[in-house]
Amino acid sequence: MEGAWMTIKCTIICVLLGTTWGLILGLGRLAQAPHGIWKPILHYGVQWPVRIYISAFRGTPLFVQIMVVHFALVPLFINPRDGLLVTSGLMSTDFARALRSDYGAFLSCVVAITLNAGAYVSEIFRAGIQSIDRGQMEASRSLGMSYGKTMRKVILPQAFRRMLPPLGNNAIAIVKDSSLASAIGLADLAYAARTVSGAYATYWEPYLTISLVYWVITFLLSLMVQHMEKRFGKSDSRT
C-alpha cells in the first residue's frame, strides 16, 4: 500500500508539472514573428533550443535520464558540500543534507519524469494548437485581443478537447514509467515487489500483485479520461 501511494503521488505530481512544462515548450515551439527584430530572436533563440530539447529527451531512454538527474543534476544543485543552491546561500547545508537523504530519490524521479513528459506533451500541444483553424486566431486578433488572451480564451479551450486522448495516454505512460525510479531507491510498487522477492525468494506473487495494482490504476485513469472526453464533447453534439 505504501508503494502504491508513492506511485500515485509521483504520477499526480509528474502529470501536473509535465503538462505545464509541455504547454510552455509547445508555445515556445510555435513562437514566431512575421517580420522585424523578433523574427530571428524567436526562431533561433526560442524555437531551435526547444526543438533540440524535445529531440534530446525523446531520443534517449528515460532510465538513463533518471540516472543522470539523480547522480549528476540533483547533486549539482543541492549537494551539501558544493551544490549551487548551497554555495549561493539559497539553501542551508543541513536542509540540503536532509532533502537529499529523505527525498532524494523522490525528487530525482519527479524531475526526470517531468522533463521527459514535457517533451512529449509539447508535441501534443503543438499538434492540438495547429489543428485549430488559423482564422480563429486572425479573427480574435482583429477584434483587439492580444496573442496571450487569444490563446487562453479561444485556441487552447478548443484544442484541449482534441488533446485529451493523447494527454490521457501520456498520463498512463507516466504511471508505468515511474517504476523505473525503483532503480535509484524510490520506495514505489516496483521497489516493494523487488524487496519482497529478494527477502522470500518468491517472484510470482509480488510481481503479479503489482501488475494487478498498476492495471487498476491505469484502468481508473482511462475511465476518468473517457468521462472528461464525454463531458467536453457535449458542446459538439447536436440534439
PDB file of N, CA and C in Angstrom, residues 46-143:
ATOM      1  N   VAL A  46      14.428  30.766 -29.406  1.00  0.00           N
ATOM      2  CA  VAL A  46      13.352  30.035 -28.724  1.00  0.00           C
ATOM      3  C   VAL A  46      13.042  28.722 -29.439  1.00  0.00           C
ATOM      4  N   GLN A  47      12.710  28.802 -30.720  1.00  0.00           N
ATOM      5  CA  GLN A  47      12.291  27.600 -31.438  1.00  0.00           C
ATOM      6  C   GLN A  47      13.380  26.536 -31.497  1.00  0.00           C
ATOM      7  N   TRP A  48      14.589  26.912 -31.871  1.00  0.00           N
ATOM      8  CA  TRP A  48      15.637  25.912 -32.031  1.00  0.00           C
ATOM      9  C   TRP A  48      16.070  25.284 -30.707  1.00  0.00           C
ATOM     10  N   PRO A  49      16.242  26.052 -29.622  1.00  0.00           N
ATOM     11  CA  PRO A  49      16.535  25.400 -28.338  1.00  0.00           C
ATOM     12  C   PRO A  49      15.442  24.429 -27.905  1.00  0.00           C
ATOM     13  N   VAL A  50      14.184  24.798 -28.132  1.00  0.00           N
ATOM     14  CA  VAL A  50      13.079  23.905 -27.769  1.00  0.00           C
ATOM     15  C   VAL A  50      13.115  22.635 -28.616  1.00  0.00           C
ATOM     16  N   ARG A  51      13.389  22.789 -29.906  1.00  0.00           N
ATOM     17  CA  ARG A  51      13.482  21.617 -30.778  1.00  0.00           C
ATOM     18  C   ARG A  51      14.601  20.675 -30.342  1.00  0.00           C
ATOM     19  N   ILE A  52      15.750  21.231 -29.999  1.00  0.00           N
ATOM     20  CA  ILE A  52      16.867  20.409 -29.543  1.00  0.00           C
ATOM     21  C   ILE A  52      16.513  19.701 -28.237  1.00  0.00           C
ATOM     22  N   TYR A  53      15.865  20.428 -27.321  1.00  0.00           N
ATOM     23  CA  TYR A  53      15.443  19.833 -26.047  1.00  0.00           C
ATOM     24  C   TYR A  53      14.494  18.666 -26.289  1.00  0.00           C
ATOM     25  N   ILE A  54      13.480  18.871 -27.126  1.00  0.00           N
ATOM     26  CA  ILE A  54      12.496  17.828 -27.390  1.00  0.00           C
ATOM     27  C   ILE A  54      13.159  16.620 -28.041  1.00  0.00           C
ATOM     28  N   SER A  55      14.030  16.867 -29.003  1.00  0.00           N
ATOM     29  CA  SER A  55      14.715  15.770 -29.684  1.00  0.00           C
ATOM     30  C   SER A  55      15.591  14.983 -28.719  1.00  0.00           C
ATOM     31  N   ALA A  56      16.287  15.685 -27.824  1.00  0.00           N
ATOM     32  CA  ALA A  56      17.185  15.012 -26.879  1.00  0.00           C
ATOM     33  C   ALA A  56      16.418  14.130 -25.901  1.00  0.00           C
ATOM     34  N   PHE A  57      15.318  14.645 -25.340  1.00  0.00           N
ATOM     35  CA  PHE A  57      14.588  13.879 -24.331  1.00  0.00           C
ATOM     36  C   PHE A  57      13.733  12.778 -24.948  1.00  0.00           C
ATOM     37  N   ARG A  58      13.306  12.946 -26.179  1.00  0.00           N
ATOM     38  CA  ARG A  58      12.549  11.884 -26.841  1.00  0.00           C
ATOM     39  C   ARG A  58      13.465  10.835 -27.446  1.00  0.00           C
ATOM     40  N   GLY A  59      14.731  11.191 -27.651  1.00  0.00           N
ATOM     41  CA  GLY A  59      15.651  10.285 -28.306  1.00  0.00           C
ATOM     42  C   GLY A  59      16.564   9.514 -27.374  1.00  0.00           C
ATOM     43  N   THR A  60      16.419   9.710 -26.071  1.00  0.00           N
ATOM     44  CA  THR A  60      17.234   8.979 -25.101  1.00  0.00           C
ATOM     45  C   THR A  60      16.321   8.244 -24.126  1.00  0.00           C
ATOM     46  N   PRO A  61      16.765   7.110 -23.585  1.00  0.00           N
ATOM     47  CA  PRO A  61      15.911   6.320 -22.670  1.00  0.00           C
ATOM     48  C   PRO A  61      15.617   7.075 -21.374  1.00  0.00           C
ATOM     49  N   LEU A  62      14.402   6.917 -20.875  1.00  0.00           N
ATOM     50  CA  LEU A  62      14.024   7.552 -19.620  1.00  0.00           C
ATOM     51  C   LEU A  62      14.873   7.036 -18.462  1.00  0.00           C
ATOM     52  N   PHE A  63      15.235   5.758 -18.506  1.00  0.00           N
ATOM     53  CA  PHE A  63      16.067   5.195 -17.441  1.00  0.00           C
ATOM     54  C   PHE A  63      17.401   5.933 -17.341  1.00  0.00           C
ATOM     55  N   VAL A  64      18.002   6.232 -18.486  1.00  0.00           N
ATOM     56  CA  VAL A  64      19.264   6.978 -18.493  1.00  0.00           C
ATOM     57  C   VAL A  64      19.047   8.390 -17.955  1.00  0.00           C
ATOM     58  N   GLN A  65      17.937   8.999 -18.319  1.00  0.00           N
ATOM     59  CA  GLN A  65      17.637  10.352 -17.838  1.00  0.00           C
ATOM     60  C   GLN A  65      17.473  10.365 -16.319  1.00  0.00           C
ATOM     61  N   ILE A  66      16.822   9.349 -15.771  1.00  0.00           N
ATOM     62  CA  ILE A  66      16.669   9.258 -14.316  1.00  0.00           C
ATOM     63  C   ILE A  66      18.032   9.163 -13.649  1.00  0.00           C
ATOM     64  N   MET A  67      18.917   8.356 -14.206  1.00  0.00           N
ATOM     65  CA  MET A  67      20.255   8.207 -13.643  1.00  0.00           C
ATOM     66  C   MET A  67      21.034   9.517 -13.702  1.00  0.00           C
ATOM     67  N   VAL A  68      20.950  10.205 -14.823  1.00  0.00           N
ATOM     68  CA  VAL A  68      21.672  11.475 -14.969  1.00  0.00           C
ATOM     69  C   VAL A  68      21.143  12.499 -13.976  1.00  0.00           C
ATOM     70  N   VAL A  69      19.829  12.569 -13.829  1.00  0.00           N
ATOM     71  CA  VAL A  69      19.242  13.537 -12.899  1.00  0.00           C
ATOM     72  C   VAL A  69      19.633  13.205 -11.462  1.00  0.00           C
ATOM     73  N   HIS A  70      19.561  11.914 -11.107  1.00  0.00           N
ATOM     74  CA  HIS A  70      19.805  11.532  -9.709  1.00  0.00           C
ATOM     75  C   HIS A  70      21.266  11.658  -9.313  1.00  0.00           C
ATOM     76  N   PHE A  71      22.160  11.273 -10.200  1.00  0.00           N
ATOM     77  CA  PHE A  71      23.577  11.229  -9.838  1.00  0.00           C
ATOM     78  C   PHE A  71      24.386  12.439 -10.319  1.00  0.00           C
ATOM     79  N   ALA A  72      23.786  13.286 -11.155  1.00  0.00           N
ATOM     80  CA  ALA A  72      24.527  14.437 -11.679  1.00  0.00           C
ATOM     81  C   ALA A  72      23.778  15.749 -11.479  1.00  0.00           C
ATOM     82  N   LEU A  73      22.533  15.828 -11.955  1.00  0.00           N
ATOM     83  CA  LEU A  73      21.821  17.112 -11.928  1.00  0.00           C
ATOM     84  C   LEU A  73      21.418  17.536 -10.518  1.00  0.00           C
ATOM     85  N   VAL A  74      20.760  16.636  -9.784  1.00  0.00           N
ATOM     86  CA  VAL A  74      20.334  16.982  -8.424  1.00  0.00           C
ATOM     87  C   VAL A  74      21.522  17.299  -7.516  1.00  0.00           C
ATOM     88  N   PRO A  75      22.602  16.496  -7.494  1.00  0.00           N
ATOM     89  CA  PRO A  75      23.761  16.876  -6.677  1.00  0.00           C
ATOM     90  C   PRO A  75      24.390  18.204  -7.096  1.00  0.00           C
ATOM     91  N   LEU A  76      24.274  18.554  -8.372  1.00  0.00           N
ATOM     92  CA  LEU A  76      24.829  19.826  -8.831  1.00  0.00           C
ATOM     93  C   LEU A  76      24.184  21.001  -8.113  1.00  0.00           C
ATOM     94  N   PHE A  77      22.902  20.853  -7.751  1.00  0.00           N
ATOM     95  CA  PHE A  77      22.179  21.962  -7.131  1.00  0.00           C
ATOM     96  C   PHE A  77      22.078  21.839  -5.611  1.00  0.00           C
ATOM     97  N   ILE A  78      21.899  20.623  -5.085  1.00  0.00           N
ATOM     98  CA  ILE A  78      21.621  20.516  -3.642  1.00  0.00           C
ATOM     99  C   ILE A  78      22.635  19.627  -2.926  1.00  0.00           C
ATOM    100  N   ASN A  79      23.834  19.523  -3.460  1.00  0.00           N
ATOM    101  CA  ASN A  79      24.877  18.822  -2.729  1.00  0.00           C
ATOM    102  C   ASN A  79      25.225  19.607  -1.463  1.00  0.00           C
ATOM    103  N   PRO A  80      25.241  18.955  -0.272  1.00  0.00           N
ATOM    104  CA  PRO A  80      25.514  19.701   0.968  1.00  0.00           C
ATOM    105  C   PRO A  80      26.867  20.392   0.988  1.00  0.00           C
ATOM    106  N   ARG A  81      27.817  19.908   0.199  1.00  0.00           N
ATOM    107  CA  ARG A  81      29.162  20.500   0.220  1.00  0.00           C
ATOM    108  C   ARG A  81      29.308  21.642  -0.771  1.00  0.00           C
ATOM    109  N   ASP A  82      29.010  21.385  -2.036  1.00  0.00           N
ATOM    110  CA  ASP A  82      29.281  22.398  -3.058  1.00  0.00           C
ATOM    111  C   ASP A  82      28.135  22.557  -4.052  1.00  0.00           C
ATOM    112  N   GLY A  83      26.907  22.245  -3.650  1.00  0.00           N
ATOM    113  CA  GLY A  83      25.764  22.456  -4.529  1.00  0.00           C
ATOM    114  C   GLY A  83      25.548  23.929  -4.820  1.00  0.00           C
ATOM    115  N   LEU A  84      25.049  24.219  -5.995  1.00  0.00           N
ATOM    116  CA  LEU A  84      24.869  25.617  -6.392  1.00  0.00           C
ATOM    117  C   LEU A  84      23.912  26.360  -5.470  1.00  0.00           C
ATOM    118  N   LEU A  85      22.837  25.691  -5.039  1.00  0.00           N
ATOM    119  CA  LEU A  85      21.893  26.343  -4.136  1.00  0.00           C
ATOM    120  C   LEU A  85      22.494  26.555  -2.749  1.00  0.00           C
ATOM    121  N   VAL A  86      23.422  25.694  -2.358  1.00  0.00           N
ATOM    122  CA  VAL A  86      24.069  25.817  -1.046  1.00  0.00           C
ATOM    123  C   VAL A  86      25.130  26.917  -1.076  1.00  0.00           C
ATOM    124  N   THR A  87      25.980  26.893  -2.105  1.00  0.00           N
ATOM    125  CA  THR A  87      27.052  27.894  -2.193  1.00  0.00           C
ATOM    126  C   THR A  87      26.519  29.289  -2.438  1.00  0.00           C
ATOM    127  N   SER A  88      25.346  29.393  -3.078  1.00  0.00           N
ATOM    128  CA  SER A  88      24.764  30.711  -3.323  1.00  0.00           C
ATOM    129  C   SER A  88      24.000  31.247  -2.117  1.00  0.00           C
ATOM    130  N   GLY A  89      23.839  30.436  -1.078  1.00  0.00           N
ATOM    131  CA  GLY A  89      23.149  30.867   0.126  1.00  0.00           C
ATOM    132  C   GLY A  89      21.651  30.711   0.086  1.00  0.00           C
ATOM    133  N   LEU A  90      21.110  30.125  -0.998  1.00  0.00           N
ATOM    134  CA  LEU A  90      19.660  29.942  -1.106  1.00  0.00           C
ATOM    135  C   LEU A  90      19.160  28.749  -0.304  1.00  0.00           C
ATOM    136  N   MET A  91      20.064  27.867   0.110  1.00  0.00           N
ATOM    137  CA  MET A  91      19.694  26.675   0.856  1.00  0.00           C
ATOM    138  C   MET A  91      20.788  26.377   1.874  1.00  0.00           C
ATOM    139  N   SER A  92      20.375  26.051   3.084  1.00  0.00           N
ATOM    140  CA  SER A  92      21.350  25.736   4.121  1.00  0.00           C
ATOM    141  C   SER A  92      21.914  24.334   3.918  1.00  0.00           C
ATOM    142  N   THR A  93      23.073  24.098   4.494  1.00  0.00           N
ATOM    143  CA  THR A  93      23.721  22.788   4.371  1.00  0.00           C
ATOM    144  C   THR A  93      22.886  21.691   5.030  1.00  0.00           C
ATOM    145  N   ASP A  94      22.328  21.979   6.204  1.00  0.00           N
ATOM    146  CA  ASP A  94      21.519  20.981   6.909  1.00  0.00           C
ATOM    147  C   ASP A  94      20.266  20.625   6.118  1.00  0.00           C
ATOM    148  N   PHE A  95      19.626  21.644   5.538  1.00  0.00           N
ATOM    149  CA  PHE A  95      18.408  21.392   4.758  1.00  0.00           C
ATOM    150  C   PHE A  95      18.736  20.585   3.507  1.00  0.00           C
ATOM    151  N   ALA A  96      19.840  20.911   2.844  1.00  0.00           N
ATOM    152  CA  ALA A  96      20.249  20.165   1.652  1.00  0.00           C
ATOM    153  C   ALA A  96      20.545  18.711   1.997  1.00  0.00           C
ATOM    154  N   ARG A  97      21.210  18.483   3.124  1.00  0.00           N
ATOM    155  CA  ARG A  97      21.530  17.118   3.538  1.00  0.00           C
ATOM    156  C   ARG A  97      20.257  16.331   3.858  1.00  0.00           C
ATOM    157  N   ALA A  98      19.315  16.973   4.557  1.00  0.00           N
ATOM    158  CA  ALA A  98      18.053  16.297   4.886  1.00  0.00           C
ATOM    159  C   ALA A  98      17.227  16.030   3.628  1.00  0.00           C
ATOM    160  N   LEU A  99      17.230  16.987   2.702  1.00  0.00           N
ATOM    161  CA  LEU A  99      16.472  16.823   1.466  1.00  0.00           C
ATOM    162  C   LEU A  99      17.020  15.675   0.640  1.00  0.00           C
ATOM    163  N   ARG A 100      18.330  15.589   0.532  1.00  0.00           N
ATOM    164  CA  ARG A 100      18.950  14.502  -0.227  1.00  0.00           C
ATOM    165  C   ARG A 100      18.717  13.151   0.441  1.00  0.00           C
ATOM    166  N   SER A 101      18.749  13.136   1.766  1.00  0.00           N
ATOM    167  CA  SER A 101      18.619  11.875   2.488  1.00  0.00           C
ATOM    168  C   SER A 101      17.186  11.356   2.479  1.00  0.00           C
ATOM    169  N   ASP A 102      16.220  12.251   2.708  1.00  0.00           N
ATOM    170  CA  ASP A 102      14.833  11.819   2.875  1.00  0.00           C
ATOM    171  C   ASP A 102      14.034  11.820   1.574  1.00  0.00           C
ATOM    172  N   TYR A 103      14.338  12.738   0.681  1.00  0.00           N
ATOM    173  CA  TYR A 103      13.522  12.880  -0.528  1.00  0.00           C
ATOM    174  C   TYR A 103      14.350  12.877  -1.808  1.00  0.00           C
ATOM    175  N   GLY A 104      15.596  12.420  -1.737  1.00  0.00           N
ATOM    176  CA  GLY A 104      16.469  12.463  -2.912  1.00  0.00           C
ATOM    177  C   GLY A 104      15.926  11.668  -4.084  1.00  0.00           C
ATOM    178  N   ALA A 105      15.530  10.424  -3.851  1.00  0.00           N
ATOM    179  CA  ALA A 105      15.018   9.576  -4.928  1.00  0.00           C
ATOM    180  C   ALA A 105      13.690  10.111  -5.458  1.00  0.00           C
ATOM    181  N   PHE A 106      12.824  10.561  -4.551  1.00  0.00           N
ATOM    182  CA  PHE A 106      11.531  11.102  -4.974  1.00  0.00           C
ATOM    183  C   PHE A 106      11.732  12.349  -5.825  1.00  0.00           C
ATOM    184  N   LEU A 107      12.613  13.237  -5.399  1.00  0.00           N
ATOM    185  CA  LEU A 107      12.872  14.467  -6.140  1.00  0.00           C
ATOM    186  C   LEU A 107      13.456  14.159  -7.515  1.00  0.00           C
ATOM    187  N   SER A 108      14.401  13.232  -7.576  1.00  0.00           N
ATOM    188  CA  SER A 108      15.005  12.864  -8.857  1.00  0.00           C
ATOM    189  C   SER A 108      13.973  12.256  -9.794  1.00  0.00           C
ATOM    190  N   CYS A 109      13.099  11.418  -9.251  1.00  0.00           N
ATOM    191  CA  CYS A 109      12.051  10.805 -10.066  1.00  0.00           C
ATOM    192  C   CYS A 109      11.123  11.864 -10.651  1.00  0.00           C
ATOM    193  N   VAL A 110      10.678  12.794  -9.825  1.00  0.00           N
ATOM    194  CA  VAL A 110       9.759  13.835 -10.281  1.00  0.00           C
ATOM    195  C   VAL A 110      10.416  14.715 -11.339  1.00  0.00           C
ATOM    196  N   VAL A 111      11.658  15.118 -11.098  1.00  0.00           N
ATOM    197  CA  VAL A 111      12.347  15.992 -12.046  1.00  0.00           C
ATOM    198  C   VAL A 111      12.562  15.282 -13.378  1.00  0.00           C
ATOM    199  N   ALA A 112      13.063  14.052 -13.347  1.00  0.00           N
ATOM    200  CA  ALA A 112      13.366  13.330 -14.578  1.00  0.00           C
ATOM    201  C   ALA A 112      12.108  13.049 -15.397  1.00  0.00           C
ATOM    202  N   ILE A 113      11.063  12.545 -14.756  1.00  0.00           N
ATOM    203  CA  ILE A 113       9.844  12.219 -15.495  1.00  0.00           C
ATOM    204  C   ILE A 113       9.153  13.487 -15.986  1.00  0.00           C
ATOM    205  N   THR A 114       9.206  14.569 -15.207  1.00  0.00           N
ATOM    206  CA  THR A 114       8.617  15.834 -15.647  1.00  0.00           C
ATOM    207  C   THR A 114       9.330  16.358 -16.888  1.00  0.00           C
ATOM    208  N   LEU A 115      10.643  16.352 -16.870  1.00  0.00           N
ATOM    209  CA  LEU A 115      11.403  16.824 -18.035  1.00  0.00           C
ATOM    210  C   LEU A 115      11.134  15.944 -19.249  1.00  0.00           C
ATOM    211  N   ASN A 116      11.023  14.642 -19.033  1.00  0.00           N
ATOM    212  CA  ASN A 116      10.751  13.722 -20.139  1.00  0.00           C
ATOM    213  C   ASN A 116       9.328  13.886 -20.660  1.00  0.00           C
ATOM    214  N   ALA A 117       8.367  13.943 -19.750  1.00  0.00           N
ATOM    215  CA  ALA A 117       6.966  14.072 -20.164  1.00  0.00           C
ATOM    216  C   ALA A 117       6.721  15.390 -20.877  1.00  0.00           C
ATOM    217  N   GLY A 118       7.399  16.456 -20.425  1.00  0.00           N
ATOM    218  CA  GLY A 118       7.229  17.754 -21.077  1.00  0.00           C
ATOM    219  C   GLY A 118       7.584  17.710 -22.543  1.00  0.00           C
ATOM    220  N   ALA A 119       8.601  16.924 -22.904  1.00  0.00           N
ATOM    221  CA  ALA A 119       8.999  16.824 -24.304  1.00  0.00           C
ATOM    222  C   ALA A 119       7.897  16.186 -25.148  1.00  0.00           C
ATOM    223  N   TYR A 120       7.245  15.158 -24.607  1.00  0.00           N
ATOM    224  CA  TYR A 120       6.157  14.510 -25.350  1.00  0.00           C
ATOM    225  C   TYR A 120       4.885  15.353 -25.351  1.00  0.00           C
ATOM    226  N   VAL A 121       4.571  15.938 -24.209  1.00  0.00           N
ATOM    227  CA  VAL A 121       3.355  16.748 -24.120  1.00  0.00           C
ATOM    228  C   VAL A 121       3.456  17.980 -25.003  1.00  0.00           C
ATOM    229  N   SER A 122       4.659  18.520 -25.166  1.00  0.00           N
ATOM    230  CA  SER A 122       4.823  19.710 -26.013  1.00  0.00           C
ATOM    231  C   SER A 122       4.376  19.433 -27.443  1.00  0.00           C
ATOM    232  N   GLU A 123       4.671  18.236 -27.938  1.00  0.00           N
ATOM    233  CA  GLU A 123       4.241  17.879 -29.286  1.00  0.00           C
ATOM    234  C   GLU A 123       2.733  17.692 -29.350  1.00  0.00           C
ATOM    235  N   ILE A 124       2.139  17.224 -28.263  1.00  0.00           N
ATOM    236  CA  ILE A 124       0.677  17.107 -28.214  1.00  0.00           C
ATOM    237  C   ILE A 124       0.039  18.483 -28.285  1.00  0.00           C
ATOM    238  N   PHE A 125       0.569  19.419 -27.507  1.00  0.00           N
ATOM    239  CA  PHE A 125       0.038  20.780 -27.540  1.00  0.00           C
ATOM    240  C   PHE A 125       0.276  21.430 -28.903  1.00  0.00           C
ATOM    241  N   ARG A 126       1.457  21.224 -29.455  1.00  0.00           N
ATOM    242  CA  ARG A 126       1.747  21.824 -30.761  1.00  0.00           C
ATOM    243  C   ARG A 126       0.761  21.331 -31.818  1.00  0.00           C
ATOM    244  N   ALA A 127       0.549  20.010 -31.865  1.00  0.00           N
ATOM    245  CA  ALA A 127      -0.381  19.456 -32.846  1.00  0.00           C
ATOM    246  C   ALA A 127      -1.810  19.916 -32.578  1.00  0.00           C
ATOM    247  N   GLY A 128      -2.197  19.979 -31.292  1.00  0.00           N
ATOM    248  CA  GLY A 128      -3.550  20.415 -30.966  1.00  0.00           C
ATOM    249  C   GLY A 128      -3.795  21.861 -31.336  1.00  0.00           C
ATOM    250  N   ILE A 129      -2.824  22.722 -31.073  1.00  0.00           N
ATOM    251  CA  ILE A 129      -2.979  24.144 -31.402  1.00  0.00           C
ATOM    252  C   ILE A 129      -3.017  24.337 -32.909  1.00  0.00           C
ATOM    253  N   GLN A 130      -2.153  23.625 -33.630  1.00  0.00           N
ATOM    254  CA  GLN A 130      -2.119  23.781 -35.077  1.00  0.00           C
ATOM    255  C   GLN A 130      -3.342  23.180 -35.753  1.00  0.00           C
ATOM    256  N   SER A 131      -4.070  22.314 -35.047  1.00  0.00           N
ATOM    257  CA  SER A 131      -5.274  21.740 -35.640  1.00  0.00           C
ATOM    258  C   SER A 131      -6.439  22.723 -35.667  1.00  0.00           C
ATOM    259  N   ILE A 132      -6.351  23.789 -34.889  1.00  0.00           N
ATOM    260  CA  ILE A 132      -7.396  24.813 -34.885  1.00  0.00           C
ATOM    261  C   ILE A 132      -7.210  25.722 -36.091  1.00  0.00           C
ATOM    262  N   ASP A 133      -8.291  26.025 -36.760  1.00  0.00           N
ATOM    263  CA  ASP A 133      -8.218  26.845 -37.962  1.00  0.00           C
ATOM    264  C   ASP A 133      -7.552  28.186 -37.671  1.00  0.00           C
ATOM    265  N   ARG A 134      -6.646  28.584 -38.551  1.00  0.00           N
ATOM    266  CA  ARG A 134      -5.908  29.835 -38.349  1.00  0.00           C
ATOM    267  C   ARG A 134      -6.823  31.050 -38.331  1.00  0.00           C
ATOM    268  N   GLY A 135      -7.974  30.941 -38.980  1.00  0.00           N
ATOM    269  CA  GLY A 135      -8.905  32.056 -38.993  1.00  0.00           C
ATOM    270  C   GLY A 135      -9.382  32.451 -37.603  1.00  0.00           C
ATOM    271  N   GLN A 136      -9.381  31.508 -36.666  1.00  0.00           N
ATOM    272  CA  GLN A 136      -9.797  31.820 -35.295  1.00  0.00           C
ATOM    273  C   GLN A 136      -8.818  32.803 -34.655  1.00  0.00           C
ATOM    274  N   MET A 137      -7.524  32.561 -34.862  1.00  0.00           N
ATOM    275  CA  MET A 137      -6.512  33.475 -34.341  1.00  0.00           C
ATOM    276  C   MET A 137      -6.614  34.841 -35.014  1.00  0.00           C
ATOM    277  N   GLU A 138      -6.764  34.839 -36.327  1.00  0.00           N
ATOM    278  CA  GLU A 138      -6.835  36.103 -37.056  1.00  0.00           C
ATOM    279  C   GLU A 138      -8.079  36.896 -36.660  1.00  0.00           C
ATOM    280  N   ALA A 139      -9.200  36.206 -36.478  1.00  0.00           N
ATOM    281  CA  ALA A 139     -10.426  36.907 -36.088  1.00  0.00           C
ATOM    282  C   ALA A 139     -10.302  37.508 -34.695  1.00  0.00           C
ATOM    283  N   SER A 140      -9.701  36.756 -33.775  1.00  0.00           N
ATOM    284  CA  SER A 140      -9.535  37.261 -32.414  1.00  0.00           C
ATOM    285  C   SER A 140      -8.589  38.453 -32.375  1.00  0.00           C
ATOM    286  N   ARG A 141      -7.494  38.373 -33.132  1.00  0.00           N
ATOM    287  CA  ARG A 141      -6.550  39.487 -33.145  1.00  0.00           C
ATOM    288  C   ARG A 141      -7.162  40.719 -33.791  1.00  0.00           C
ATOM    289  N   SER A 142      -8.016  40.512 -34.799  1.00  0.00           N
ATOM    290  CA  SER A 142      -8.668  41.652 -35.449  1.00  0.00           C
ATOM    291  C   SER A 142      -9.662  42.338 -34.524  1.00  0.00           C
ATOM    292  N   LEU A 143     -10.149  41.613 -33.522  1.00  0.00           N
ATOM    293  CA  LEU A 143     -11.054  42.203 -32.532  1.00  0.00           C
ATOM    294  C   LEU A 143     -10.308  42.924 -31.418  1.00  0.00           C
TER     295      LEU A 143
END
